């Protein structure tokens, strides 16, 4: 636009500036006739203006193309450090926080931005390392006193002492609380190692400990990429849904769901556990016939220290069961949701991405 404006001004000034010269040339050529001078002056001025306009327009187009090319090249050189910083930042994770962007070059705004990000990564690395050390130390320092107390209670108190069982139950409750908190902290840090885990097999093993039958199937669903075969009853009769993750954490996830379903069930109620596969991946569903839960109270059940009765710090357990379930599911790239069941109870659904290979028949 500025180039076009420049050429327009040049054409106007050139036309006005060459009129006198064209008039003088016309007088010299025609001998001074007024009509001929005027006609020849207009002809010369028009021809000069047209030529100037044509050549200046072509020059403007060529220069504009060159400007675009030079601007593109210059912008690429200027923004190359930004692209490199972006690519390095995308590759970073909690296991590679020791790496830095290490931007080189003059002390300009881009290097200042890179140094700021490196400083932020250093603070994050220190925070993650502090959390790892805390979990490692807590695993030992918190378990040892409780184990000592349990041994002292078992050895030092006679079975006839009524308070002995109360103390043992309190000790076991504290151990479960510590184990739950440590597991919650580990799962929230993500998975450091992954393996192929047959979800149906893990669920069947955990359900067997609680006397619950799991229905395992791996039906062919459009877009699921799962293997064929359908099974039911006993937990191991059907196809397998293979999940890429931690077998220990997935076992704990299943154990918490089944334990909650059994603990908060009504007398004579039912507990239904099913493993299936859909277009999104493996699906673990645990439902029971417990007390009625309002829809507004369901999201709060996934918060730490929330019990089944819907009030803080009431009811059995430590209130970490569903918190651990959600944390483990997220660590595996999945989700955990719950809805109230008609007539009372809860239906918890955990969706987990399956491994790259198709599940094979058990």
Coordinates of N, CA and C in Angstrom, one line a residue, residues 120-344:
X120 N 12.0 -21.7 35.7 CA 10.7 -22.3 36.1 C 10.9 -23.8 36.1
X121 N 11.6 -24.4 35.1 CA 11.8 -25.8 35.1 C 12.6 -26.2 36.3
X122 N 13.6 -25.4 36.7 CA 14.4 -25.7 37.8 C 13.6 -25.8 39.1
X123 N 12.7 -24.8 39.2 CA 11.8 -24.9 40.4 C 10.9 -26.1 40.4
X124 N 10.3 -26.4 39.2 CA 9.5 -27.6 39.1 C 10.3 -28.9 39.5
X125 N 11.5 -29.0 38.9 CA 12.3 -30.1 39.2 C 12.6 -30.3 40.7
X126 N 12.9 -29.2 41.4 CA 13.1 -29.2 42.8 C 11.8 -29.6 43.6
X127 N 10.7 -29.1 43.1 CA 9.4 -29.5 43.8 C 9.1 -31.0 43.6
X128 N 9.3 -31.5 42.4 CA 9.0 -32.9 42.1 C 10.0 -33.8 42.9
X129 N 11.3 -33.4 42.9 CA 12.3 -34.2 43.7 C 12.0 -34.2 45.2
X130 N 11.5 -33.0 45.7 CA 11.1 -33.0 47.1 C 10.0 -33.9 47.4
X131 N 9.0 -34.0 46.4 CA 7.9 -34.9 46.6 C 8.3 -36.3 46.6
X132 N 9.2 -36.7 45.7 CA 9.7 -38.0 45.6 C 10.4 -38.4 46.9
X133 N 11.3 -37.5 47.4 CA 12.0 -37.8 48.7 C 11.0 -37.9 49.8
X134 N 10.0 -37.1 49.9 CA 9.0 -37.2 50.9 C 8.3 -38.5 50.9
X135 N 7.9 -39.0 49.7 CA 7.2 -40.2 49.6 C 8.1 -41.4 50.0
X136 N 9.3 -41.3 49.6 CA 10.3 -42.4 50.0 C 10.5 -42.5 51.4
X137 N 10.7 -41.3 52.1 CA 10.9 -41.2 53.5 C 9.7 -41.6 54.3
X138 N 8.5 -41.1 53.8 CA 7.3 -41.4 54.5 C 7.0 -42.9 54.5
X139 N 7.3 -43.5 53.4 CA 7.0 -45.0 53.2 C 7.7 -45.7 54.4
X140 N 8.8 -45.3 54.8 CA 9.6 -46.0 55.8 C 9.2 -45.5 57.2
X141 N 9.3 -44.1 57.3 CA 9.2 -43.5 58.6 C 7.8 -43.7 59.2
X142 N 6.8 -43.7 58.4 CA 5.4 -43.8 58.9 C 5.0 -45.2 59.2
X143 N 5.5 -46.2 58.4 CA 5.1 -47.6 58.6 C 5.8 -48.2 59.8
X144 N 7.0 -47.8 60.1 CA 7.8 -48.4 61.2 C 7.2 -48.2 62.5
X145 N 6.8 -47.0 62.9 CA 6.2 -46.9 64.3 C 4.9 -47.7 64.4
X146 N 4.1 -47.7 63.3 CA 2.8 -48.5 63.4 C 3.1 -50.0 63.5
X147 N 4.1 -50.5 62.8 CA 4.4 -51.9 62.9 C 4.9 -52.2 64.3
X148 N 5.7 -51.3 64.9 CA 6.1 -51.5 66.3 C 5.0 -51.4 67.3
X149 N 4.0 -50.5 67.1 CA 2.9 -50.5 68.0 C 2.0 -51.7 67.9
X150 N 1.8 -52.2 66.6 CA 1.0 -53.4 66.5 C 1.7 -54.6 67.2
X151 N 3.0 -54.7 67.0 CA 3.7 -55.8 67.7 C 3.6 -55.7 69.2
X152 N 3.8 -54.5 69.7 CA 3.7 -54.3 71.2 C 2.3 -54.6 71.7
X153 N 1.2 -54.3 70.9 CA -0.1 -54.6 71.4 C -0.4 -56.1 71.4
X154 N 0.1 -56.7 70.3 CA -0.1 -58.2 70.2 C 0.6 -59.0 71.3
X155 N 1.9 -58.5 71.6 CA 2.7 -59.2 72.5 C 2.4 -58.8 74.0
X156 N 2.2 -57.5 74.2 CA 2.1 -57.0 75.5 C 0.8 -57.1 76.2
X157 N -0.3 -57.3 75.4 CA -1.7 -57.3 76.0 C -2.2 -58.7 75.8
X158 N -2.8 -59.2 76.8 CA -3.4 -60.5 76.8 C -4.7 -60.5 76.0
X159 N -5.1 -61.6 75.4 CA -6.3 -61.7 74.6 C -7.6 -61.3 75.4
X160 N -7.5 -61.5 76.7 CA -8.7 -61.2 77.5 C -8.9 -59.8 77.8
X161 N -7.9 -58.9 77.4 CA -8.1 -57.5 77.6 C -9.0 -57.0 76.5
X162 N -10.1 -56.4 76.9 CA -11.1 -55.9 75.9 C -10.6 -54.8 75.0
X163 N -9.7 -54.0 75.5 CA -9.2 -52.9 74.7 C -8.2 -53.3 73.6
X164 N -7.7 -54.5 73.7 CA -6.7 -55.0 72.7 C -7.2 -54.9 71.3
X165 N -8.4 -55.4 71.0 CA -9.0 -55.4 69.7 C -9.2 -54.0 69.2
X166 N -9.6 -53.2 70.1 CA -9.9 -51.8 69.7 C -8.6 -51.1 69.2
X167 N -7.5 -51.4 70.0 CA -6.2 -50.8 69.6 C -5.7 -51.4 68.3
X168 N -5.9 -52.7 68.1 CA -5.5 -53.3 66.8 C -6.2 -52.7 65.7
X169 N -7.5 -52.6 65.8 CA -8.4 -52.0 64.8 C -7.9 -50.6 64.5
X170 N -7.6 -49.8 65.5 CA -7.2 -48.4 65.3 C -5.9 -48.4 64.6
X171 N -5.0 -49.4 64.9 CA -3.7 -49.4 64.3 C -3.8 -49.8 62.8
X172 N -4.6 -50.8 62.5 CA -4.8 -51.2 61.1 C -5.4 -50.1 60.3
X173 N -6.4 -49.3 61.0 CA -7.0 -48.2 60.3 C -5.9 -47.1 59.9
X174 N -5.0 -46.9 60.8 CA -3.9 -45.9 60.6 C -3.0 -46.4 59.4
X175 N -2.7 -47.7 59.4 CA -1.9 -48.2 58.4 C -2.6 -48.1 57.0
X176 N -3.9 -48.4 57.0 CA -4.6 -48.3 55.7 C -4.6 -46.8 55.2
X177 N -4.8 -45.9 56.2 CA -4.8 -44.5 55.8 C -3.5 -44.0 55.2
X178 N -2.4 -44.5 55.9 CA -1.0 -44.1 55.4 C -0.8 -44.7 54.0
X179 N -1.2 -46.0 53.8 CA -1.0 -46.6 52.6 C -1.8 -45.9 51.5
X180 N -3.0 -45.5 51.8 CA -3.8 -44.8 50.8 C -3.3 -43.5 50.5
X181 N -2.8 -42.7 51.4 CA -2.2 -41.4 51.1 C -0.9 -41.6 50.3
X182 N -0.1 -42.6 50.6 CA 1.1 -42.8 49.8 C 0.8 -43.2 48.4
X183 N -0.2 -44.1 48.3 CA -0.6 -44.5 46.9 C -1.2 -43.4 46.1
X184 N -2.0 -42.5 46.8 CA -2.6 -41.4 46.1 C -1.5 -40.4 45.6
X185 N -0.4 -40.2 46.4 CA 0.7 -39.4 46.0 C 1.4 -40.0 44.9
X186 N 1.7 -41.3 44.9 CA 2.4 -41.9 43.8 C 1.6 -41.8 42.5
X187 N 0.3 -42.1 42.5 CA -0.5 -42.2 41.3 C -0.6 -40.8 40.7
X188 N -0.6 -39.7 41.6 CA -0.8 -38.4 41.0 C 0.5 -37.9 40.4
X189 N 1.7 -38.6 40.6 CA 2.9 -38.2 40.0 C 3.0 -38.8 38.6
X190 N 2.1 -39.7 38.2 CA 2.1 -40.4 36.9 C 2.8 -41.7 37.0
X191 N 2.9 -42.4 35.9 CA 3.5 -43.7 35.8 C 4.9 -43.6 35.2
X192 N 5.9 -44.1 35.9 CA 7.2 -44.1 35.5 C 7.5 -45.3 34.6
X193 N 6.8 -46.5 34.8 CA 7.0 -47.7 34.0 C 5.6 -48.2 33.7
X194 N 5.5 -48.8 32.5 CA 4.3 -49.3 32.0 C 4.5 -50.7 31.5
X195 N 3.5 -51.5 31.6 CA 3.5 -52.9 31.1 C 2.1 -53.2 30.6
X196 N 2.0 -54.3 29.8 CA 0.7 -54.8 29.3 C 0.0 -55.5 30.4
X197 N -1.2 -55.0 30.8 CA -1.9 -55.6 31.9 C -3.3 -56.1 31.4
X198 N -3.6 -57.4 31.6 CA -4.9 -57.9 31.2 C -5.9 -57.5 32.3
X199 N -6.8 -56.5 31.9 CA -7.7 -55.9 32.9 C -8.6 -56.9 33.5
X200 N -9.2 -57.8 32.6 CA -10.1 -58.8 33.1 C -9.5 -59.7 34.2
X201 N -8.3 -60.1 34.0 CA -7.6 -61.0 34.9 C -7.4 -60.3 36.2
X202 N -7.0 -59.1 36.2 CA -6.8 -58.3 37.5 C -8.1 -58.1 38.2
X203 N -9.1 -57.8 37.5 CA -10.4 -57.6 38.1 C -10.9 -58.9 38.7
X204 N -10.8 -60.0 38.0 CA -11.2 -61.3 38.5 C -10.5 -61.7 39.8
X205 N -9.2 -61.4 39.9 CA -8.4 -61.8 41.1 C -8.9 -60.9 42.3
X206 N -9.1 -59.7 42.1 CA -9.5 -58.8 43.2 C -11.0 -59.2 43.6
X207 N -11.8 -59.5 42.6 CA -13.2 -59.8 43.0 C -13.3 -61.1 43.8
X208 N -12.4 -62.0 43.4 CA -12.4 -63.3 44.1 C -12.1 -63.2 45.6
X209 N -11.3 -62.2 46.0 CA -11.0 -62.0 47.4 C -12.2 -61.5 48.2
X210 N -13.2 -60.9 47.5 CA -14.4 -60.4 48.2 C -15.6 -61.2 47.9
X211 N -15.4 -62.4 47.2 CA -16.5 -63.2 46.9 C -17.5 -62.7 45.9
X212 N -17.0 -61.9 45.0 CA -17.8 -61.2 44.0 C -17.5 -61.8 42.6
X213 N -18.5 -62.0 41.8 CA -18.3 -62.6 40.5 C -18.2 -61.4 39.5
X214 N -17.1 -61.4 38.7 CA -17.0 -60.4 37.7 C -17.3 -60.9 36.3
X215 N -18.1 -60.1 35.5 CA -18.4 -60.4 34.2 C -17.4 -59.8 33.2
X216 N -16.6 -60.6 32.5 CA -15.6 -60.1 31.6 C -16.0 -60.4 30.2
X217 N -15.9 -59.4 29.3 CA -16.2 -59.6 27.9 C -15.3 -58.7 27.1
X218 N -15.1 -59.1 25.9 CA -14.3 -58.3 24.9 C -15.0 -58.4 23.6
X219 N -16.2 -57.7 23.5 CA -17.0 -57.8 22.3 C -16.4 -56.9 21.2
X220 N -16.7 -57.3 20.0 CA -16.3 -56.5 18.8 C -17.2 -55.3 18.7
X221 N -16.6 -54.1 18.9 CA -17.4 -52.8 18.8 C -16.7 -52.0 17.7
X222 N -17.5 -51.3 16.9 CA -17.0 -50.5 15.8 C -16.1 -49.5 16.3
X223 N -14.9 -49.5 15.8 CA -13.9 -48.5 16.2 C -13.1 -48.8 17.5
X224 N -13.4 -49.9 18.1 CA -12.8 -50.2 19.4 C -11.4 -50.9 19.2
X225 N -11.3 -51.6 18.1 CA -10.0 -52.3 17.9 C -9.8 -53.4 18.8
X226 N -10.8 -54.0 19.3 CA -10.7 -55.1 20.3 C -10.9 -56.4 19.6
X227 N -10.4 -57.4 20.3 CA -10.5 -58.8 19.8 C -11.9 -59.3 20.0
X228 N -12.1 -60.5 19.4 CA -13.4 -61.1 19.5 C -13.5 -61.9 20.7
X229 N -14.7 -62.5 20.9 CA -15.0 -63.4 22.0 C -15.8 -62.7 23.1
X230 N -16.6 -63.4 23.7 CA -17.4 -62.9 24.8 C -17.5 -63.9 25.9
X231 N -17.4 -63.5 27.1 CA -17.4 -64.4 28.2 C -18.3 -63.9 29.3
X232 N -18.5 -64.7 30.3 CA -19.3 -64.3 31.4 C -19.1 -65.2 32.5
X233 N -19.3 -64.7 33.7 CA -19.3 -65.5 34.9 C -17.9 -66.0 35.2
X234 N -17.5 -65.8 36.5 CA -16.2 -66.3 36.9 C -15.1 -65.4 36.6
X235 N -15.2 -64.4 35.7 CA -14.2 -63.4 35.5 C -13.2 -63.8 34.5
X236 N -12.9 -65.0 34.2 CA -11.8 -65.3 33.3 C -12.3 -66.1 32.0
X237 N -13.6 -66.2 31.8 CA -14.1 -67.0 30.7 C -14.1 -66.3 29.4
X238 N -13.9 -64.9 29.4 CA -14.1 -64.2 28.1 C -12.7 -63.7 27.6
X239 N -12.8 -62.8 26.6 CA -11.6 -62.3 26.1 C -11.0 -61.3 27.0
X240 N -9.8 -60.9 26.7 CA -9.0 -60.0 27.6 C -9.0 -58.6 27.0
X241 N -9.1 -57.6 27.9 CA -8.9 -56.2 27.6 C -7.5 -55.8 28.1
X242 N -6.6 -55.6 27.2 CA -5.2 -55.3 27.7 C -5.0 -53.8 27.8
X243 N -4.6 -53.4 29.0 CA -4.3 -52.0 29.3 C -2.9 -51.8 29.5
X244 N -2.3 -50.7 29.0 CA -0.9 -50.4 29.1 C -0.8 -49.5 30.4
X245 N -0.2 -50.1 31.4 CA 0.0 -49.3 32.7 C 0.6 -50.2 33.8
X246 N 0.2 -49.9 35.0 CA 0.8 -50.5 36.2 C -0.2 -51.6 36.7
X247 N 0.2 -52.8 36.8 CA -0.7 -53.8 37.3 C -1.0 -53.6 38.8
X248 N 0.0 -53.1 39.6 CA -0.2 -52.9 41.0 C -1.3 -51.8 41.2
X249 N -1.2 -50.7 40.5 CA -2.1 -49.6 40.6 C -3.5 -50.0 40.1
X250 N -3.6 -50.7 39.0 CA -4.9 -51.2 38.5 C -5.5 -52.1 39.5
X251 N -4.7 -53.0 40.1 CA -5.3 -53.9 41.1 C -5.8 -53.1 42.3
X252 N -5.1 -52.0 42.7 CA -5.6 -51.2 43.8 C -6.8 -50.4 43.4
X253 N -6.9 -50.0 42.2 CA -8.1 -49.3 41.7 C -9.3 -50.3 41.8
X254 N -9.2 -51.5 41.3 CA -10.3 -52.5 41.4 C -10.6 -52.8 42.8
X255 N -9.6 -53.0 43.7 CA -9.8 -53.3 45.1 C -10.6 -52.2 45.8
X256 N -10.3 -51.0 45.5 CA -11.0 -49.9 46.2 C -12.5 -49.9 45.7
X257 N -12.7 -50.1 44.4 CA -14.1 -50.0 43.9 C -14.9 -51.2 44.5
X258 N -14.4 -52.4 44.5 CA -15.1 -53.5 45.0 C -15.3 -53.4 46.5
X259 N -14.3 -53.0 47.2 CA -14.4 -52.8 48.7 C -15.5 -51.8 49.0
X260 N -15.5 -50.7 48.3 CA -16.5 -49.6 48.6 C -17.9 -50.2 48.3
X261 N -18.0 -50.9 47.2 CA -19.3 -51.5 46.8 C -19.8 -52.5 47.9
X262 N -18.9 -53.3 48.4 CA -19.3 -54.2 49.5 C -19.6 -53.5 50.8
X263 N -18.7 -52.6 51.1 CA -18.9 -51.9 52.4 C -20.1 -51.1 52.5
X264 N -20.5 -50.4 51.5 CA -21.7 -49.5 51.5 C -22.9 -50.1 50.9
X265 N -22.9 -51.5 50.8 CA -24.1 -52.2 50.3 C -25.1 -52.3 51.4
X266 N -26.3 -52.6 51.0 CA -27.4 -52.8 52.0 C -27.5 -54.4 52.2
X267 N -28.0 -54.8 53.4 CA -28.0 -56.2 53.6 C -28.8 -56.9 52.5
X268 N -28.3 -58.0 52.0 CA -28.9 -58.8 51.0 C -28.8 -58.1 49.6
X269 N -28.0 -57.0 49.5 CA -27.9 -56.3 48.2 C -27.0 -57.0 47.2
X270 N -26.9 -56.4 46.1 CA -26.1 -57.0 45.0 C -24.9 -56.1 44.7
X271 N -23.8 -56.7 44.3 CA -22.6 -56.0 43.8 C -22.3 -56.6 42.4
X272 N -22.4 -55.7 41.4 CA -22.1 -56.1 40.0 C -20.9 -55.5 39.5
X273 N -20.0 -56.3 39.0 CA -18.7 -55.9 38.4 C -18.6 -56.4 37.0
X274 N -18.3 -55.5 36.1 CA -18.2 -55.9 34.7 C -17.0 -55.2 34.0
X275 N -16.4 -56.0 33.1 CA -15.3 -55.5 32.3 C -15.7 -55.6 30.8
X276 N -15.7 -54.5 30.1 CA -16.1 -54.5 28.7 C -15.2 -53.7 27.9
X277 N -15.5 -53.5 26.6 CA -14.7 -52.7 25.8 C -15.6 -51.9 24.8
X278 N -15.3 -50.6 24.6 CA -16.1 -49.9 23.7 C -15.2 -49.1 22.8
X279 N -15.7 -48.1 22.0 CA -14.9 -47.4 21.1 C -13.8 -46.6 21.7
X280 N -13.9 -46.3 23.0 CA -12.9 -45.4 23.7 C -11.9 -46.3 24.4
X281 N -12.1 -47.6 24.6 CA -11.1 -48.4 25.3 C -11.8 -49.4 26.3
X282 N -11.0 -49.8 27.2 CA -11.6 -50.7 28.3 C -12.4 -50.0 29.3
X283 N -13.5 -50.7 29.7 CA -14.5 -50.1 30.6 C -14.7 -51.1 31.8
X284 N -14.4 -50.6 33.0 CA -14.7 -51.3 34.2 C -15.9 -50.6 34.9
X285 N -16.9 -51.4 35.2 CA -18.1 -50.8 35.8 C -18.4 -51.6 37.1
X286 N -18.6 -50.9 38.2 CA -18.9 -51.5 39.5 C -20.1 -50.8 40.0
X287 N -21.2 -51.6 40.3 CA -22.4 -51.1 40.8 C -22.9 -51.9 42.0
X288 N -23.5 -51.2 42.9 CA -24.1 -51.8 44.1 C -25.5 -51.3 44.4
X289 N -26.1 -51.9 45.4 CA -27.5 -51.5 45.8 C -27.4 -50.9 47.2
X290 N -26.6 -49.9 47.3 CA -26.4 -49.2 48.6 C -27.5 -48.2 48.9
X291 N -27.2 -47.3 49.8 CA -28.2 -46.2 50.1 C -28.3 -45.2 49.0
X292 N -29.4 -44.5 49.0 CA -29.7 -43.5 48.0 C -28.7 -42.3 48.1
X293 N -28.1 -41.9 47.0 CA -27.1 -40.8 47.0 C -27.7 -39.8 46.0
X294 N -27.8 -38.6 46.5 CA -28.2 -37.5 45.7 C -27.2 -37.1 44.6
X295 N -27.7 -36.7 43.4 CA -26.8 -36.4 42.3 C -25.8 -35.3 42.7
X296 N -26.2 -34.4 43.5 CA -25.3 -33.3 43.9 C -24.2 -33.8 44.8
X297 N -24.4 -34.9 45.5 CA -23.3 -35.4 46.4 C -22.3 -36.3 45.6
X298 N -22.7 -36.8 44.4 CA -21.8 -37.7 43.7 C -20.4 -37.2 43.4
X299 N -20.3 -35.9 42.9 CA -18.9 -35.5 42.6 C -18.0 -35.4 43.8
X300 N -18.6 -35.1 45.0 CA -17.8 -35.0 46.2 C -17.3 -36.3 46.7
X301 N -17.8 -37.4 46.2 CA -17.3 -38.7 46.6 C -15.9 -38.9 46.1
X302 N -15.5 -38.2 45.1 CA -14.1 -38.4 44.6 C -13.1 -37.5 45.3
X303 N -13.6 -36.7 46.2 CA -12.6 -35.9 47.0 C -12.1 -36.6 48.1
X304 N -10.8 -36.4 48.5 CA -10.3 -37.1 49.7 C -11.1 -36.8 51.0
X305 N -11.1 -37.9 51.8 CA -11.8 -37.9 53.1 C -13.3 -37.6 53.0
X306 N -13.9 -38.1 51.9 CA -15.4 -38.1 51.8 C -15.9 -39.5 51.9
X307 N -16.9 -39.7 52.7 CA -17.4 -41.0 52.9 C -18.7 -41.2 52.2
X308 N -19.2 -42.4 52.2 CA -20.4 -42.8 51.5 C -21.7 -42.1 52.0
X309 N -21.7 -41.7 53.3 CA -22.9 -41.0 53.8 C -23.0 -39.6 53.3
X310 N -22.0 -39.1 52.6 CA -22.0 -37.7 52.0 C -21.6 -36.6 53.0
X311 N -21.1 -37.0 54.2 CA -20.6 -36.0 55.1 C -19.2 -36.2 55.4
X312 N -18.4 -35.1 55.6 CA -17.0 -35.2 55.8 C -16.7 -36.0 57.1
X313 N -15.7 -36.9 57.0 CA -15.1 -37.6 58.1 C -16.2 -38.3 58.9
X314 N -17.1 -39.0 58.2 CA -18.1 -39.9 58.8 C -18.1 -41.1 58.0
X315 N -18.5 -42.2 58.6 CA -18.6 -43.5 57.9 C -17.3 -44.3 58.0
X316 N -17.3 -45.6 57.6 CA -16.1 -46.4 57.7 C -15.1 -46.0 56.7
X317 N -13.9 -46.5 56.9 CA -12.8 -46.2 55.9 C -12.2 -44.9 56.1
X318 N -11.1 -44.6 55.3 CA -10.4 -43.4 55.4 C -10.9 -42.3 54.4
X319 N -11.8 -42.7 53.6 CA -12.4 -41.7 52.6 C -11.5 -41.4 51.5
X320 N -10.6 -42.3 51.1 CA -9.6 -42.1 50.0 C -9.9 -43.1 48.9
X321 N -10.9 -44.0 49.0 CA -11.0 -45.0 48.0 C -11.3 -44.5 46.6
X322 N -12.3 -43.6 46.4 CA -12.6 -43.1 45.1 C -11.6 -42.1 44.7
X323 N -11.0 -41.4 45.6 CA -9.9 -40.4 45.2 C -8.8 -41.2 44.6
X324 N -8.4 -42.3 45.1 CA -7.3 -43.1 44.5 C -7.8 -43.7 43.2
X325 N -9.0 -44.1 43.1 CA -9.5 -44.6 41.8 C -9.4 -43.6 40.7
X326 N -9.8 -42.4 41.0 CA -9.7 -41.3 40.0 C -8.3 -41.0 39.7
X327 N -7.4 -40.9 40.7 CA -6.0 -40.6 40.4 C -5.3 -41.6 39.6
X328 N -5.6 -42.9 39.9 CA -5.0 -44.0 39.1 C -5.5 -44.0 37.7
X329 N -6.8 -43.8 37.5 CA -7.4 -43.7 36.2 C -6.8 -42.6 35.3
X330 N -6.6 -41.4 35.9 CA -6.0 -40.3 35.2 C -4.5 -40.6 34.9
X331 N -3.8 -41.2 35.8 CA -2.4 -41.6 35.6 C -2.3 -42.5 34.4
X332 N -3.3 -43.3 34.1 CA -3.3 -44.2 32.9 C -3.9 -43.6 31.7
X333 N -4.3 -42.3 31.8 CA -4.9 -41.6 30.6 C -6.3 -41.9 30.5
X334 N -7.0 -42.3 31.6 CA -8.4 -42.6 31.5 C -9.2 -41.7 32.4
X335 N -10.5 -42.1 32.7 CA -11.4 -41.3 33.5 C -12.2 -42.2 34.4
X336 N -12.7 -41.6 35.5 CA -13.5 -42.3 36.5 C -14.7 -41.4 36.8
X337 N -15.9 -41.9 36.5 CA -17.1 -41.2 36.8 C -18.1 -42.1 37.6
X338 N -19.1 -41.4 38.2 CA -20.0 -42.1 39.0 C -21.4 -41.5 38.8
X339 N -22.5 -42.3 38.9 CA -23.8 -41.8 38.9 C -24.6 -42.6 40.0
X340 N -25.6 -41.9 40.5 CA -26.5 -42.6 41.5 C -27.4 -43.6 40.8
X341 N -27.5 -44.7 41.4 CA -28.3 -45.8 40.9 C -29.8 -45.7 41.3
X342 N -30.7 -46.0 40.3 CA -32.1 -45.9 40.6 C -32.4 -46.9 41.8
X343 N -33.1 -46.4 42.8 CA -33.4 -47.3 43.9 C -32.4 -47.3 45.0
X344 N -31.2 -46.6 44.8 CA -30.2 -46.6 45.8 C -28.9 -47.3 45.3

